[in-house]
CSV table of C-alpha atoms in Angstrom, one decimal:
chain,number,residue,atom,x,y,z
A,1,UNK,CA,-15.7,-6.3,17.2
A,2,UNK,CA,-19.3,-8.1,16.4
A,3,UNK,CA,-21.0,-9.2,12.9
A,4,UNK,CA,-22.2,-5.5,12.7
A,5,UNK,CA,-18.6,-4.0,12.8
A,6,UNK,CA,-17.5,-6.3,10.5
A,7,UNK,CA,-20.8,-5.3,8.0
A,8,UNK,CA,-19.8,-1.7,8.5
A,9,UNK,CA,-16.1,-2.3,7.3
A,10,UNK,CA,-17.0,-4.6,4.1
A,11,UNK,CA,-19.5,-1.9,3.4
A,12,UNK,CA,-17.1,0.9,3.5
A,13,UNK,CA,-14.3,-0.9,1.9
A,14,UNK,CA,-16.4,-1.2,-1.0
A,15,UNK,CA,-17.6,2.4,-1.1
A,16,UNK,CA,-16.6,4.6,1.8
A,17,UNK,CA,-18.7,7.7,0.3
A,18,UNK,CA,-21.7,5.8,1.6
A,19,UNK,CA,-24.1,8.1,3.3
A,20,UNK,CA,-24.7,7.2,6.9
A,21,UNK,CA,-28.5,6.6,5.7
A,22,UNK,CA,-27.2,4.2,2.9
A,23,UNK,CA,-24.9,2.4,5.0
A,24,UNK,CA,-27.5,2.1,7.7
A,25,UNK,CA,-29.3,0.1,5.2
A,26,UNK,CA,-26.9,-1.6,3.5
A,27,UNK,CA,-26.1,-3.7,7.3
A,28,UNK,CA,-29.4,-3.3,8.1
A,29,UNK,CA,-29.1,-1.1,11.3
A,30,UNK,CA,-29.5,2.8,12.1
A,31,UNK,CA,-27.8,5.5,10.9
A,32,UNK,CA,-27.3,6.7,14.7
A,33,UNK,CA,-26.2,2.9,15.4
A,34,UNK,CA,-23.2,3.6,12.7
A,35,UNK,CA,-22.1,6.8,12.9
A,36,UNK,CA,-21.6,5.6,17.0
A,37,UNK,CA,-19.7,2.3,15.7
A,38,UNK,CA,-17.9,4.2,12.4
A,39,UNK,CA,-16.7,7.1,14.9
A,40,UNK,CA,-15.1,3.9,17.4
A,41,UNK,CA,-13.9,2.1,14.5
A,42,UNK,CA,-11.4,5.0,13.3
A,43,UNK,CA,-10.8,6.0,17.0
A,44,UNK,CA,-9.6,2.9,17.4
A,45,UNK,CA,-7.4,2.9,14.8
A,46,UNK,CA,-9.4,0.1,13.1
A,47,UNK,CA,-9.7,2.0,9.8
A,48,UNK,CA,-6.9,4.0,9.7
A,49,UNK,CA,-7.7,6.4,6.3
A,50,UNK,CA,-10.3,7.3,4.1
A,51,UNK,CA,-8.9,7.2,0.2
A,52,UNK,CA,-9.5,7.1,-2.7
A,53,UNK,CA,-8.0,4.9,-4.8
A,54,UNK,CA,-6.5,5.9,-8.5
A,55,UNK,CA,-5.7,4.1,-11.4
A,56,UNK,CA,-2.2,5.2,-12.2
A,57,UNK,CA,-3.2,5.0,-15.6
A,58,UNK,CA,-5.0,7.3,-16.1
A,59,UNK,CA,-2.1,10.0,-14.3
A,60,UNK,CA,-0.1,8.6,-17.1
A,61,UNK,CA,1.6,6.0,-14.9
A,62,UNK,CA,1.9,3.2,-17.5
A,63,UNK,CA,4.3,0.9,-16.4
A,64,UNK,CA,4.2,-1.0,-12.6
A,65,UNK,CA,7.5,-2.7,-11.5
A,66,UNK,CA,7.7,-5.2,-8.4
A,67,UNK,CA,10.9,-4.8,-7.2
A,68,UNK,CA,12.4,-7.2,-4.7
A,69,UNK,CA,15.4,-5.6,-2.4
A,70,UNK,CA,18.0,-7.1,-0.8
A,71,UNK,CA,20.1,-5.1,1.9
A,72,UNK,CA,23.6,-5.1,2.8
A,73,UNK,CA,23.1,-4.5,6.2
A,74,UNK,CA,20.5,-5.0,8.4
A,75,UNK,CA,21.2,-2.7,11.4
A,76,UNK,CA,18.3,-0.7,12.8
A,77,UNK,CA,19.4,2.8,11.4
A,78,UNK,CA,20.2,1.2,8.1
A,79,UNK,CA,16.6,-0.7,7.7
A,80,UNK,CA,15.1,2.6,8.8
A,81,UNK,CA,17.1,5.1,6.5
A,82,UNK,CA,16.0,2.5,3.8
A,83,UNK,CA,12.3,2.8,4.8
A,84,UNK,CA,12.9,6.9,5.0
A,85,UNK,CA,14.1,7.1,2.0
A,86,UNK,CA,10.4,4.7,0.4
A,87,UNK,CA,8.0,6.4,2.2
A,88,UNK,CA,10.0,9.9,0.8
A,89,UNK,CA,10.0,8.2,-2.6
A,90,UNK,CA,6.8,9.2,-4.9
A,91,UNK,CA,7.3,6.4,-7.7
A,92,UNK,CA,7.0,3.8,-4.8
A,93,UNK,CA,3.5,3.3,-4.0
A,94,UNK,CA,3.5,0.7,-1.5
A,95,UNK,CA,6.5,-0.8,0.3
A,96,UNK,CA,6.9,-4.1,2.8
A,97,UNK,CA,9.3,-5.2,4.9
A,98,UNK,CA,9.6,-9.2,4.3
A,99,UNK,CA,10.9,-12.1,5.2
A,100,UNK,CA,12.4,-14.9,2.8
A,101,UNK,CA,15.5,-13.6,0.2
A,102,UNK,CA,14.7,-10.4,0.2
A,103,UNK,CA,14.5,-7.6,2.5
A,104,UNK,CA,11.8,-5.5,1.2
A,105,UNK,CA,9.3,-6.0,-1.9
A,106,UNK,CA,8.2,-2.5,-3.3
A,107,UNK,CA,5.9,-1.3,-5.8
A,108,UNK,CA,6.8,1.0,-8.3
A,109,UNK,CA,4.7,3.0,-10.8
A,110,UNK,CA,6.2,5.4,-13.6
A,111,UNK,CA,5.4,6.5,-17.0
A,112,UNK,CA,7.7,4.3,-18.9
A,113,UNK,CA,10.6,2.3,-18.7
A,114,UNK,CA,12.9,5.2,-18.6
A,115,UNK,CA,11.4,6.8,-15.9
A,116,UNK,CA,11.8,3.2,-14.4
A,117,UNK,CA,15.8,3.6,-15.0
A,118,UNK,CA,16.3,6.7,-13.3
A,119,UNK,CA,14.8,5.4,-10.2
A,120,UNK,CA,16.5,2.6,-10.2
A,121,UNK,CA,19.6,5.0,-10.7
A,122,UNK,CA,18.4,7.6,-8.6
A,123,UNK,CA,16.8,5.7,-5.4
A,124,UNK,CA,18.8,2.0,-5.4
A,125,UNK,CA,22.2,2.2,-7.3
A,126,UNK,CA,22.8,5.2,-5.0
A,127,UNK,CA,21.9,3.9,-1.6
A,128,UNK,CA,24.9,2.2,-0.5
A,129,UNK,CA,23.0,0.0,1.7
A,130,UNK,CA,21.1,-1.4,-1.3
A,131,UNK,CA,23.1,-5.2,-1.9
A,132,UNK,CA,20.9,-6.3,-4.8
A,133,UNK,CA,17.5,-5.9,-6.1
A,134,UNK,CA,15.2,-7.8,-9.0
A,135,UNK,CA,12.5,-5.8,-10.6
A,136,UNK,CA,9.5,-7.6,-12.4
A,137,UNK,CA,7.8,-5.4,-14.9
A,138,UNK,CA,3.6,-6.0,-14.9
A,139,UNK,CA,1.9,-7.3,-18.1
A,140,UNK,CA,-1.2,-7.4,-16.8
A,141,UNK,CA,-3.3,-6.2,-13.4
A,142,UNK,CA,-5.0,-9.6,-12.5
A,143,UNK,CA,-6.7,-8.4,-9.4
A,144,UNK,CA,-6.4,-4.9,-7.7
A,145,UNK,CA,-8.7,-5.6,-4.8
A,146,UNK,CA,-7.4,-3.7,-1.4
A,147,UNK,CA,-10.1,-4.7,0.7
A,148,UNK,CA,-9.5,-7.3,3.8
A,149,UNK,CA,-12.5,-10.3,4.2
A,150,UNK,CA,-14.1,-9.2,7.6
């Protein structure tokens, strides 16, 4: 990966609705030269989706809970029924395996505090795996900024 790959990816990460004419200017190449390296670069696995990201907001999604989760126990089929049963969930957004106390840190976004409850009832109290958890309700979105320095 050279200096124009990594122009191409801060470009898109910014706005990936770029034409290939604007983002041929914006890195100051051609638009042939980055369709070529654009094409390689998700081929490649480099960029691995196109998105669009939403304010859960404004889907009525007031209320964003960290939630730290600690297992019971860590064998394989355990960690990956665990990580099943996240990707399945749709109030968890994003979901890490981590090191340190806890197991996995998720991010959860519902409408209120109640809809908070009956995950927490519905997706943790339930999983017999699930040892302990701590959830950490937002006050205020400091930095939403999904974009990697390249």
């Amino acid at each position: 990966m050279d200096d124009l790959d990594r122009r191409i990816l801060a470009a898109l990460q910014k706005n990936n609705l770029l034409s290939l004419t604007e983002l041929a200017e914006v890195v100051g190449s051609s638009a042939a030269s980055c369709m070529r390296r654009v094409n390689k670069l998700r081929s490649s696995k480099v960029i691995i989706a196109d998105i669009s990201l939403v304010d859960p907001k404004a889907l009525g999604k007031s209320l964003t809970v960290v939630v730290t989760v600690e297992l019971d126990r860590e064998r394989l089929d355990l960690v990956d029924d665990f990580k099943r049963a996240m990707r399945a969930a749709t109030d968890v957004s994003q979901c890490y395996m981590v090191t340190g106390d806890a197991d996995f840190v998720l991010i959860v976004t519902v409408d209120d505090v109640e809809a908070f409850d009956i995950f927490v009832k519905t997706k943790l109290y339930t999983n017999p795996n699930v040892r302990k958890f701590r959830s950490m309700i937002t006050l205020d979105r400091v930095k939403f900024e999904p974009r990697i320095k390249v």
